Each structure stands twice: as structure tokens, then as C-alpha cells.
Amino acid sequence: MENPQVLVVGGGPVGLTLAIDLGKRGIRVMLIEQKDAPAFLPKMERCNARTMEIYRRLGIMEKVRKAGLSETAPMDVFICLSLAEPPLVHHPYPSVAEARAEIRAVNDGSMPAEPYQLISQYTLEPLLKSIAETLPNVAVRFGYELLSFTQDANGVTAMVKSRGRTETVRCDYLAGCDGGGSTVRKQLNINLHGEANLLALRQALYVSDKLHDMLPIGNGPGRGRHYHIADGHNSFLIMQDSTKHWTLHAVVERDGDMKTLFEEIVGVPVEYEMLTCNPWRQNLLLADRFYEGRVFLAGDSVHLVIPTGGLGMNGGVGDAMDLSWKLAGTLQGWGGPNLLRSYEIERRQIGDRNVGASRHATLGRRKWRNMWRPHMRDKTPEGAALRAAITAVADVEQRKSNDMIGAELGYRYVDSPIIADIPGGPEHLFRTYVPTTWPGARLPHVWLDDGTPIQDRIPDGYTILKLCRSNADTDGLARAIKAHGATVTVLEIPDQAARDIYGHDLLLVRPDLHIVWRGNAAPEDAQALAAIATGH
């Protein structure tokens, strides 16, 4: 592809999601990735509820579910001494099928439209790559390395290397989705600040055809997805989406120690192979800036969190979706200068909040892990007392890592130039989600009378929702938005449930389903509101 409108650097889930959405919006995209093919590395292992809502809107949700863990598999979390011993703590979490039933039974706005999906990164990346490759205006180029770039008032010129040959790519905008060691961020001289190198661990990937079927082993914990081991190594065993692959994180000195530790944790003989072992460090870092000129950053290139709460890749998907429609609106000519400027304002505050949520969860986990002592297993009154104490604390504190629905669904953009923001607003909560239509918030999920979620009724572009047969005249607002060249739809929703939950007769919703404005009568100055919404 010659002269793409957007050059995406990085072929992980964030870059691929950005390329797919841009491609579906009619934007010419080239995605380059230094690796020759997606790597067989676990990294992330769960798309949260908000990401699955986004993938539903992209039309790829069912493909993601089909590729991931079976919808009937339990998602339970255990804290134990080994897989062959009774658990100290058991936190049940619903399977996808059970979560879907729970969502279907509730219609008060408090539930997501979609539940989470366990899917390993080595499964998700090839799937997203295959989807991107079907889009006629998306060129996917693995085995291409970004060497450098320059930018001017009209675009970006990138030097790219592939198979020993260097070529020039000219584009309107460049998006760096190239991870924590981002070449793009480093060339922009943008720094990360926060807490670095908090803990040094190893991650090993194993394959065992029989381990999952052996669970529960003896009177061990049972089947689930996470097994936190109460030991002196911070050991954490994770089932991957195939149920045949497992990852173990632990603090040990040598790669070979990970084999010994895995056998101790399983607790009984089982056939297995350790496929890979790599070091990694826990970080809580946020970039000073998310863009410079025509070059933007998303995902791990601008925020690094500890994977407690699952806010890393999922936060990056949120970045991609925020950036995508703003790039498209600017390139299509209807977006004003505030449209792209709002990207950093909106997403950096969410990155900061996610770093805080990850810290909150990590401190909870650290609280019970720091209680471990070498006599943990002793069959003595002291050993029993220590196990009881750790169990009591872990039962409370470990939940912080898995109960993050507020961070997933309740984030709200504050002080954005493209939101008709008003002072105040509901409190930002990590663990609890309270549905709201306060400007800047995600539109809460509502089931309509015909059984469909309201999101499925809302087309792309801007939408003016008229609820419960409101007779307000919204023609002026629609004309004002169209005058900027943007697409807008007036959608009448007579269902009483939607009006009861949303609390207002009128809502202006932008393409990413965040609320720009709400009211019970037409806005006093429709042209001013339209100018705000479209970035003018």
C-alpha cells in the first residue's frame, strides 16, 4: 500500500484492534510488526467485559468467543498450598454461559452487554491478524521494523526495514502501539514515570495434556483459571484457553527452578513440558504525554500496569477505540482540532486511573503474601494459626484483583473539550459499577422490549437518543452536527426501561458510545453543542 493514511506500529491486540476499526471506517491503514509472525507467548489471558462490548460493536465478538475458552468452563480463583491439597480460599466466578444468564436476567443498567472471555494472547493475536487481513484497505506487514520517522505539518515519513531492505512510508498519522519498550515513544523523547521494577519474576509456559482433566487432584482446589500458591516465591499458576497450556509466575533464581516449582505446585506426577521461560518485572508507569503532533501512542507504550485486575491490554483496546474514530473524523474532514487533541486528555486520565486500580489490587495481594513464613506448612499450632490468619486476610484482599467492574465499565471522561461537561459528577470507583448518563460516561447497557441490547440499535456516527416518546425538537441539533459533515442519527426509543435507567429524555451519544450531553429539552444552543461534539 502506497501512502496509507495511518501507519500503525505494533501487531499486538491494541495495534490490530486499531487497524480493524480504522479499516472498517474506510481509512487506509498499514500495520507493521517487527516479528515475522505472532509469538506463542501468553501475556494477557482475558478480554474483560468492556473489551467484549467493543468487539461486539466491531462485529467480531463471536469469533473471539469461539477461539477462546469454552463458555461452560468455570472461572474460579483459588489460593492453595498445592493443587493436591484443600484450598485455603475459593472464590467462585461464573462461566461465560452463567454470566450471560445473569446479564439477561437484569435490566437496571448495572450489567455489561457482554461478559468477559478468557482467551490467551497467542490465540487472540492471530485471530485479530486474520480479521485485519480480510479488510481491503488494511495492509498487514509482519517482519517490518520501524527504524525512524520524521513529521511535518502535512504528515509523517517513516523509515521501515524488512528482510534487509529499507523503504520509506509516507502517511498522514502514525500510531505507536509497540509496547513497553516503544520505539515510537523513545523517538518522541516521552518518558514514563511511576514505580518501576517493583518485583522481578520469571514466567514459564507449560503444556500438559492431562493436568486439567486430573483436577481436582485428591481433595485439591478444583477447576478454575487462577491458582495462587501461598509460598515464598509469589507463585501464581494460570490456566490458558486451551486448558492444555499453563503459565507459572514466580520469583526464582534460575529458569530450571521453574520446573521444580511447577512439580511441587501440581503435587502429583503428571506429564508436562516447559516450553518457554522468560523474566519480567512488575511496573506501574504512565507516560507524560500520549501524542506529539501527528504521532500518537496507545497501550503499553504509554501505560504499564501489574496484571492484577486485567487492565493492561484491555485499557489499550480502550485507547485504540478512542483514537480510531477521532483519526477517522479528522481524516474525513468533519473533525475539528479538538477531536484529536482530546485523545490525550481523555485516555491519559484513564491510564492514570488504571495504574491506581492495579496498585490497589496489588497491595491487596501483597498484604496476604507478605504474611507468609517458612512454618506455613507445619503441622503445629503455630502453622495452623498462620494458615488461618493468611486465609482470613486473603479471602478479603484477593478479591481486589478480580472485582474490577467499576474500572472496566465506570470510567468517565472529565474536562474533555468534546464533552459538554458540567462540574461534579459521580465518584470513580474501581470495584463497583453504578450506571450513569453523566456526560463523559459510557452509555449503560439496557435491554429493549424486543430483547435486543440498545447498543445494537445505535448506528455508527453520532446518535441523538429520544426516549419514551419525547416530543422535543432535536432537528436543530441534528442539522448543526450535519453542517460539520458528520453523520448523525435521531433514534427514538419508546421503551420505558431505557428512560427509567437513563433518567433523561434526550442523550447525545458519540461514535464510541460515550455520552456527550443529556437533557429533557432541546439544547438552548444547538450549534455550540454540535461544535463541542465534533471538536470545533
XYZ file of N, CA and C in Angstrom, residues 114-321:
624
model
N -21.974 -7.599 27.487
C -21.277 -8.859 27.263
C -20.430 -9.200 28.484
N -20.322 -10.501 28.834
C -19.379 -10.891 29.880
C -17.970 -11.002 29.327
N -17.035 -11.260 30.213
C -15.634 -11.431 29.847
C -15.441 -12.678 28.996
N -14.221 -12.832 28.474
C -13.841 -14.029 27.731
C -12.390 -14.351 28.022
N -12.132 -15.555 28.508
C -10.758 -15.994 28.672
C -10.233 -16.413 27.312
N -9.219 -15.716 26.841
C -8.557 -16.033 25.578
C -7.110 -15.584 25.690
N -6.183 -16.494 25.440
C -4.767 -16.191 25.580
C -4.298 -15.299 24.434
N -3.286 -14.491 24.701
C -2.807 -13.568 23.674
C -2.313 -14.314 22.443
N -1.719 -15.505 22.633
C -1.237 -16.250 21.474
C -2.383 -16.802 20.624
N -3.609 -16.751 21.153
C -4.801 -17.097 20.368
C -5.425 -15.844 19.770
N -5.501 -14.779 20.580
C -6.172 -13.554 20.136
C -5.417 -12.854 19.018
N -4.096 -12.768 19.123
C -3.314 -12.045 18.105
C -3.486 -12.623 16.706
N -3.297 -13.943 16.510
C -3.506 -14.481 15.158
C -4.936 -14.289 14.650
N -5.911 -14.355 15.564
C -7.294 -14.144 15.145
C -7.498 -12.716 14.653
N -7.048 -11.742 15.427
C -7.199 -10.346 15.011
C -6.430 -10.075 13.724
N -5.246 -10.674 13.588
C -4.466 -10.515 12.368
C -5.243 -11.046 11.160
N -5.867 -12.202 11.307
C -6.620 -12.783 10.185
C -7.823 -11.926 9.820
N -8.437 -11.300 10.825
C -9.579 -10.410 10.558
C -9.099 -9.154 9.837
N -8.007 -8.564 10.320
C -7.472 -7.355 9.683
C -7.097 -7.621 8.231
N -6.578 -8.806 7.958
C -6.135 -9.134 6.600
C -7.293 -9.299 5.620
N -8.515 -9.432 6.113
C -9.672 -9.524 5.211
C -10.178 -8.160 4.763
N -9.713 -7.096 5.418
C -10.217 -5.754 5.112
C -9.437 -5.180 3.937
N -10.108 -4.752 2.880
C -9.407 -4.360 1.653
C -8.497 -3.155 1.801
N -8.760 -2.284 2.770
C -7.936 -1.087 2.909
C -6.994 -1.166 4.105
N -6.726 -2.408 4.594
C -5.745 -2.615 5.663
C -4.642 -3.521 5.137
N -3.418 -3.039 5.190
C -2.251 -3.832 4.791
C -1.510 -4.259 6.054
N -1.435 -5.557 6.288
C -0.772 -6.094 7.471
C 0.608 -6.587 7.060
N 1.648 -6.032 7.673
C 3.014 -6.342 7.286
C 3.819 -6.804 8.508
N 3.876 -8.119 8.745
C 4.755 -8.655 9.775
C 6.157 -8.816 9.184
N 7.172 -8.739 10.054
C 8.546 -8.777 9.582
C 9.047 -7.424 9.116
N 8.341 -6.355 9.528
C 8.715 -4.982 9.167
C 9.058 -4.229 10.443
N 10.232 -3.621 10.460
C 10.710 -2.897 11.634
C 10.744 -1.401 11.370
N 10.201 -0.626 12.298
C 10.299 0.829 12.213
C 11.698 1.256 12.654
N 12.406 1.953 11.776
C 13.736 2.448 12.101
C 13.692 3.852 12.678
N 12.941 4.731 12.026
C 12.868 6.127 12.458
C 11.705 6.794 11.748
N 11.394 8.009 12.159
C 10.354 8.779 11.472
C 10.598 10.264 11.698
N 10.090 11.051 10.790
C 10.058 12.500 10.937
C 8.648 12.956 10.619
N 8.276 14.100 11.140
C 6.947 14.624 10.839
C 7.031 16.098 10.487
N 6.060 16.520 9.685
C 5.950 17.920 9.303
C 4.486 18.313 9.402
N 4.154 19.481 8.884
C 2.782 19.991 9.021
C 1.763 19.152 8.271
N 2.195 18.378 7.293
C 1.253 17.652 6.441
C 1.250 16.142 6.639
N 2.211 15.607 7.398
C 2.224 14.164 7.555
C 3.485 13.658 8.231
N 3.658 12.330 8.157
C 4.769 11.645 8.808
C 5.488 10.798 7.760
N 6.806 10.825 7.788
C 7.619 9.987 6.906
C 8.374 8.984 7.768
N 8.119 7.694 7.551
C 8.727 6.636 8.352
C 9.702 5.833 7.512
N 10.822 5.481 8.128
C 11.779 4.583 7.507
C 11.556 3.190 8.080
N 11.287 2.226 7.196
C 10.902 0.880 7.595
C 11.869 -0.120 6.959
N 12.256 -1.128 7.738
C 13.185 -2.148 7.242
C 12.513 -3.511 7.223
N 12.683 -4.228 6.131
C 12.146 -5.581 6.004
C 13.105 -6.426 5.178
N 13.526 -7.549 5.766
C 14.397 -8.503 5.065
C 15.628 -7.814 4.467
N 16.220 -6.929 5.259
C 17.445 -6.258 4.842
C 17.251 -5.079 3.926
N 16.020 -4.789 3.537
C 15.765 -3.687 2.614
C 15.031 -2.569 3.340
N 15.456 -1.344 3.111
C 14.838 -0.185 3.749
C 13.941 0.533 2.750
N 12.764 0.937 3.224
C 11.845 1.686 2.376
C 11.216 2.817 3.173
N 10.640 3.765 2.447
C 10.008 4.931 3.054
C 8.494 4.797 2.964
N 7.829 5.081 4.069
C 6.359 5.089 4.099
C 5.911 6.486 4.497
N 5.100 7.080 3.664
C 4.542 8.416 3.951
C 3.084 8.235 4.365
N 2.706 8.844 5.497
C 1.338 8.712 6.000
C 0.890 10.036 6.607
N -0.413 10.138 6.833
C -0.948 11.339 7.490
C -0.685 11.315 8.989
N -0.865 10.114 9.597
C -0.682 9.969 11.042
C 0.002 8.639 11.327
N 0.733 8.603 12.452
C 1.391 7.380 12.887
C 0.906 7.059 14.297
N 0.604 5.778 14.550
C 0.148 5.333 15.873
C 1.121 4.305 16.417
N 1.749 4.613 17.532
C 2.698 3.700 18.161
C 1.996 2.800 19.162
N 1.806 1.557 18.781
C 1.200 0.541 19.649
C 2.234 -0.554 19.887
N 3.461 -0.144 20.121
C 4.600 -1.057 20.096
C 5.166 -1.376 21.472
N 4.304 -1.405 22.485
C 4.663 -1.989 23.765
C 5.501 -1.137 24.685
N 5.877 -1.752 25.826
C 6.562 -1.012 26.873
C 7.905 -0.443 26.467
N 8.594 -1.105 25.534
C 9.867 -0.592 25.047
C 9.723 0.233 23.798
N 8.577 0.846 23.599
C 8.169 1.540 22.377
C 9.263 2.368 21.703
N 9.576 1.982 20.472
C 10.485 2.775 19.641
C 9.893 4.147 19.356
N 8.592 4.176 19.121
C 7.920 5.439 18.802
C 8.012 6.396 19.977
N 7.692 5.911 21.176
C 7.741 6.780 22.353
C 9.154 7.293 22.605
N 10.127 6.414 22.462
C 11.508 6.817 22.722
C 11.969 7.875 21.727
N 11.572 7.751 20.454
C 12.000 8.757 19.492
C 11.341 10.105 19.765
N 10.168 10.076 20.356
C 9.495 11.323 20.718
C 10.039 11.904 22.024
N 10.945 11.167 22.682
C 11.501 11.605 23.973
C 10.417 11.815 25.020
N 9.460 10.911 25.013
C 8.404 10.926 26.023
C 8.770 9.902 27.093
N 8.766 10.333 28.337
C 9.198 9.484 29.446
C 8.026 8.817 30.146
N 8.320 7.681 30.776
C 7.382 7.009 31.674
C 7.763 7.356 33.108
N 6.766 7.620 33.931
C 7.024 7.915 35.334
C 6.115 7.069 36.218
N 6.597 6.782 37.414
C 5.825 5.985 38.358
C 6.737 5.062 39.130
N 6.268 3.844 39.352
C 7.003 2.859 40.148
C 7.495 1.763 39.216
N 8.817 1.668 39.044
C 9.410 0.696 38.120
C 10.102 -0.416 38.893
N 10.142 -1.602 38.262
C 10.880 -2.749 38.798
C 10.474 -3.081 40.233
N 9.176 -3.158 40.453
C 8.673 -3.449 41.798
C 8.972 -4.882 42.230
N 8.970 -5.801 41.274
C 9.245 -7.198 41.580
C 9.759 -7.870 40.316
N 10.811 -8.670 40.439
C 11.377 -9.392 39.298
C 10.939 -10.855 39.380
N 10.273 -11.330 38.333
C 9.763 -12.696 38.304
C 10.197 -13.394 37.026
N 9.923 -14.694 36.975
C 10.003 -15.454 35.731
C 8.608 -15.943 35.382
N 8.354 -16.008 34.083
C 7.113 -16.605 33.586
C 7.484 -17.797 32.719
N 6.955 -18.953 33.057
C 7.191 -20.160 32.270
C 5.872 -20.641 31.679
N 5.942 -21.157 30.459
C 4.781 -21.718 29.769
C 4.962 -23.227 29.669
N 3.949 -23.960 30.089
C 3.989 -25.417 30.099
C 2.846 -25.957 29.238
N 3.033 -27.163 28.743
C 1.957 -27.895 28.102
C 1.814 -29.224 28.826
N 0.569 -29.547 29.175
C 0.256 -30.824 29.817
C -1.129 -31.244 29.344
N -1.198 -32.356 28.654
C -2.480 -32.807 28.110
C -3.417 -33.338 29.186
N -2.870 -33.684 30.351
C -3.686 -34.385 31.342
C -3.996 -33.587 32.601
N -3.249 -32.517 32.859
C -3.391 -31.829 34.143
C -4.814 -31.334 34.371
N -5.405 -30.678 33.381
C -6.753 -30.138 33.566
C -7.755 -31.235 33.887
N -7.639 -32.372 33.206
C -8.591 -33.462 33.435
C -8.393 -34.115 34.797
N -7.218 -33.949 35.394
C -6.945 -34.523 36.712
C -7.541 -33.687 37.842
N -7.869 -32.448 37.558
C -8.413 -31.576 38.608
C -9.856 -31.965 38.926
N -10.300 -31.988 40.184
C -9.451 -31.779 41.355
C -8.575 -32.987 41.644
N -7.346 -32.713 42.033
C -6.401 -33.771 42.377
C -6.593 -34.107 43.850
N -7.027 -35.326 44.125
C -7.309 -35.685 45.510
C -8.389 -34.783 46.062
N -8.112 -34.146 47.174
C -9.068 -33.173 47.726
C -8.572 -31.753 47.476
N -7.902 -31.572 46.308
C -7.341 -30.274 45.946
C -8.402 -29.252 45.592
N -7.979 -28.108 45.093
C -8.881 -26.964 44.958
C -10.006 -27.133 43.952
N -9.820 -27.890 42.883
C -10.867 -27.983 41.870
C -10.487 -27.239 40.613
N -11.440 -27.115 39.695
C -11.155 -26.494 38.402
C -11.440 -25.005 38.445
N -10.509 -24.246 37.893
C -10.659 -22.804 37.818
C -9.652 -22.246 36.827
N -9.392 -20.960 36.901
C -8.431 -20.345 35.974
C -7.186 -19.836 36.670
N -7.302 -19.438 37.939
C -6.162 -18.891 38.672
C -5.916 -19.700 39.944
N -4.637 -20.042 40.165
C -4.224 -20.748 41.382
C -3.068 -19.984 42.004
N -3.353 -19.230 43.058
C -2.315 -18.511 43.787
C -1.762 -19.447 44.856
N -0.461 -19.627 44.842
C 0.164 -20.556 45.765
C 0.750 -19.781 46.944
N 0.345 -20.150 48.132
C 0.853 -19.495 49.341
C 2.236 -20.051 49.652
N 3.257 -19.418 49.102
C 4.636 -19.857 49.311
C 5.549 -18.644 49.347
N 6.829 -18.901 49.398
C 7.796 -17.809 49.462
C 8.275 -17.331 48.116
N 7.618 -17.785 47.030
C 8.055 -17.433 45.675
C 7.044 -16.544 44.933
N 5.988 -16.123 45.596
C 4.916 -15.370 44.927
C 4.365 -16.163 43.733
N 4.241 -17.473 43.874
C 3.855 -18.340 42.760
C 2.388 -18.154 42.392
N 2.143 -18.179 41.069
C 0.807 -17.908 40.542
C 0.655 -18.737 39.268
N -0.210 -19.756 39.295
C -0.422 -20.663 38.171
C -1.711 -20.281 37.452
N -1.641 -20.164 36.126
C -2.779 -19.704 35.327
C -3.089 -20.725 34.242
N -4.346 -21.124 34.141
C -4.778 -21.974 33.041
C -5.012 -21.117 31.807
N -4.497 -21.553 30.671
C -4.694 -20.835 29.420
C -5.924 -21.378 28.678
N -6.288 -20.739 27.562
C -7.586 -21.015 26.941
C -7.733 -22.422 26.377
N -6.612 -23.110 26.085
C -6.696 -24.465 25.545
C -6.988 -25.493 26.625
N -6.829 -25.123 27.887
C -6.832 -25.978 29.079
C -5.667 -26.967 29.063
N -4.847 -26.923 28.034
C -3.657 -27.778 27.949
C -2.384 -27.004 28.297
N -2.449 -25.708 28.202
C -1.291 -24.859 28.471
C -1.487 -24.115 29.788
N -0.392 -23.962 30.499
C -0.411 -23.320 31.814
C 0.776 -22.367 31.911
N 0.595 -21.275 32.590
C 1.710 -20.378 32.864
C 1.923 -20.287 34.367
N 3.175 -20.198 34.735
C 3.546 -20.037 36.138
C 4.431 -18.811 36.268
N 4.051 -17.926 37.172
C 4.862 -16.761 37.522
C 5.441 -17.004 38.911
N 6.729 -16.737 39.073
C 7.341 -16.959 40.378
C 8.666 -16.220 40.471
N 9.082 -15.971 41.699
C 10.380 -15.359 41.979
C 11.363 -16.484 42.287
N 12.194 -16.820 41.314
C 13.233 -17.847 41.485
C 14.517 -17.347 40.828
N 15.624 -18.015 41.102
C 16.918 -17.541 40.604
C 17.225 -18.016 39.199
N 16.796 -19.232 38.835
C 17.178 -19.828 37.550
C 15.965 -20.369 36.818
N 16.082 -20.439 35.495
C 14.995 -20.988 34.692
C 14.660 -22.415 35.119
N 15.704 -23.209 35.409
C 15.471 -24.595 35.790
C 14.653 -24.737 37.060
N 14.706 -23.718 37.928
C 13.915 -23.762 39.163
C 12.417 -23.778 38.875
N 12.035 -23.281 37.707
C 10.610 -23.220 37.370
C 10.032 -24.617 37.118
N 10.857 -25.550 36.677
C 10.385 -26.922 36.500
C 10.156 -27.580 37.860
N 11.121 -27.412 38.753
C 10.981 -27.977 40.100
C 9.763 -27.397 40.804
N 9.587 -26.098 40.684
C 8.470 -25.437 41.357
C 7.135 -25.890 40.787
N 7.054 -26.030 39.467
C 5.811 -26.493 38.841
C 5.425 -27.865 39.393
N 6.385 -28.767 39.514
C 6.101 -30.109 40.022
C 5.643 -30.058 41.481
N 6.242 -29.173 42.274
C 5.828 -29.035 43.665
C 4.400 -28.496 43.762
N 4.070 -27.549 42.897
C 2.742 -26.942 42.933
C 1.669 -27.926 42.495
N 1.942 -28.697 41.435
C 0.971 -29.694 40.987
C 0.776 -30.748 42.068
N 1.846 -31.179 42.696
C 1.725 -32.045 43.854
C 1.623 -33.531 43.584
N 1.417 -33.935 42.348
C 1.379 -35.345 41.963
C 2.077 -35.475 40.619
N 2.556 -36.666 40.291
C 3.224 -36.826 38.994
C 2.269 -36.574 37.831
N 2.728 -35.810 36.836
C 1.944 -35.549 35.633
C 2.911 -35.273 34.485
N 2.571 -35.749 33.317
C 3.403 -35.486 32.154
C 3.249 -34.030 31.734
N 4.383 -33.388 31.465
C 4.340 -31.989 31.039
C 5.640 -31.647 30.334
N 5.633 -30.509 29.654
C 6.843 -29.973 29.044
C 6.870 -28.478 29.280
N 8.015 -27.947 29.693
C 8.165 -26.498 29.832
C 8.626 -25.956 28.482
N 7.803 -25.131 27.869
C 8.065 -24.656 26.511
C 8.959 -23.428 26.480
N 8.699 -22.483 27.364
C 9.475 -21.243 27.396
C 9.613 -20.779 28.841
N 10.595 -19.932 29.058
C 10.763 -19.300 30.364
C 11.428 -17.949 30.141
N 10.808 -16.898 30.646
C 11.310 -15.550 30.407
C 11.164 -14.697 31.674
N 12.116 -13.778 31.888
C 11.987 -12.863 33.022
C 11.032 -11.712 32.701
N 10.412 -11.170 33.728
C 9.629 -9.947 33.561
C 9.588 -9.201 34.890
N 9.269 -7.927 34.814
C 9.245 -7.094 36.008
C 7.905 -6.378 36.134
N 7.495 -6.233 37.354
C 6.252 -5.509 37.620
C 6.517 -4.001 37.611
N 5.672 -3.287 36.883
C 5.798 -1.834 36.788
C 4.430 -1.176 36.920
N 4.423 0.016 37.451
C 3.237 0.878 37.474
C 3.680 2.227 36.915
N 3.560 2.401 35.596
C 4.151 3.553 34.916
C 3.145 4.195 33.966
N 3.256 5.505 33.825
C 2.387 6.270 32.935
C 3.230 7.276 32.174
N 2.949 7.412 30.882
C 3.699 8.356 30.049
C 3.295 9.791 30.342
N 4.262 10.685 30.184
C 3.995 12.111 30.391
C 3.000 12.640 29.365
N 3.113 12.144 28.141
C 2.235 12.591 27.057
C 1.816 11.396 26.219
N 0.689 11.516 25.546
C 0.178 10.430 24.710
C 0.314 10.732 23.222
N 0.786 11.923 22.875
C 0.990 12.218 21.451
C 1.896 13.426 21.309
N 2.412 13.564 20.102
C 3.138 14.770 19.718
C 2.882 15.002 18.233
N 2.260 16.136 17.916
C 1.964 16.439 16.524
C 1.043 15.412 15.893
N 1.548 14.698 14.902
C 0.762 13.706 14.166
C 1.076 12.268 14.592
N 1.778 12.115 15.688
C 2.175 10.790 16.168
C 1.521 10.525 17.521
N 0.805 9.402 17.604
C 0.035 9.072 18.804
C 0.529 7.746 19.374
N 0.310 7.577 20.668
C 0.722 6.365 21.379
C -0.485 5.727 22.051
N -0.473 4.380 22.135
C -1.586 3.666 22.760
C -1.081 2.385 23.399
N -1.822 1.894 24.390
C -1.494 0.621 25.024
C -0.281 0.698 25.924
N 0.494 -0.397 25.960
C 1.649 -0.465 26.859
C 2.716 0.582 26.556
N 2.677 1.185 25.396
C 3.660 2.227 25.097
C 3.464 3.450 25.983
N 2.278 3.594 26.584
C 2.019 4.761 27.437
C 1.548 4.409 28.842
N 1.199 3.163 29.101
C 0.841 2.788 30.473
C 1.198 1.325 30.711
N 1.951 1.093 31.771
C 2.349 -0.252 32.165
C 1.795 -0.532 33.552
N 0.977 -1.571 33.654
C 0.367 -1.924 34.926
C 0.747 -3.356 35.290
N 0.621 -3.685 36.557
C 0.759 -5.066 37.006
C -0.538 -5.781 36.623
N -0.458 -6.989 36.068
C -1.690 -7.619 35.577
C -2.611 -8.135 36.673
N -2.803 -7.327 37.706
C -3.831 -7.600 38.703
C -5.040 -6.750 38.331
N -6.126 -7.387 37.993
C -7.308 -6.655 37.557
C -7.490 -6.658 36.059
N -6.480 -7.075 35.306
C -6.634 -7.212 33.865
C -6.870 -5.907 33.133
N -6.147 -4.848 33.519
C -6.391 -3.531 32.932
C -5.327 -3.124 31.923
N -4.378 -3.999 31.614
C -3.315 -3.654 30.680
C -3.775 -3.665 29.244
N -3.891 -4.848 28.644
C -4.349 -4.948 27.260
C -5.739 -4.355 27.101
N -6.620 -4.596 28.069
C -7.977 -4.077 27.960
C -8.008 -2.549 27.956
N -7.144 -1.942 28.761
C -7.022 -0.486 28.701
C -6.499 -0.030 27.356
N -5.597 -0.814 26.766
C -5.071 -0.490 25.444
C -6.121 -0.565 24.359
N -7.023 -1.538 24.451
C -8.137 -1.616 23.490
C -9.013 -0.375 23.617
N -9.217 0.092 24.855
C -9.953 1.345 25.047
C -9.254 2.524 24.386
N -7.917 2.571 24.501
C -7.150 3.612 23.805
C -7.405 3.546 22.299
N -7.304 2.331 21.751
C -7.440 2.143 20.305
C -8.791 2.631 19.806
N -9.844 2.327 20.542
C -11.179 2.713 20.085
C -11.416 4.211 20.221
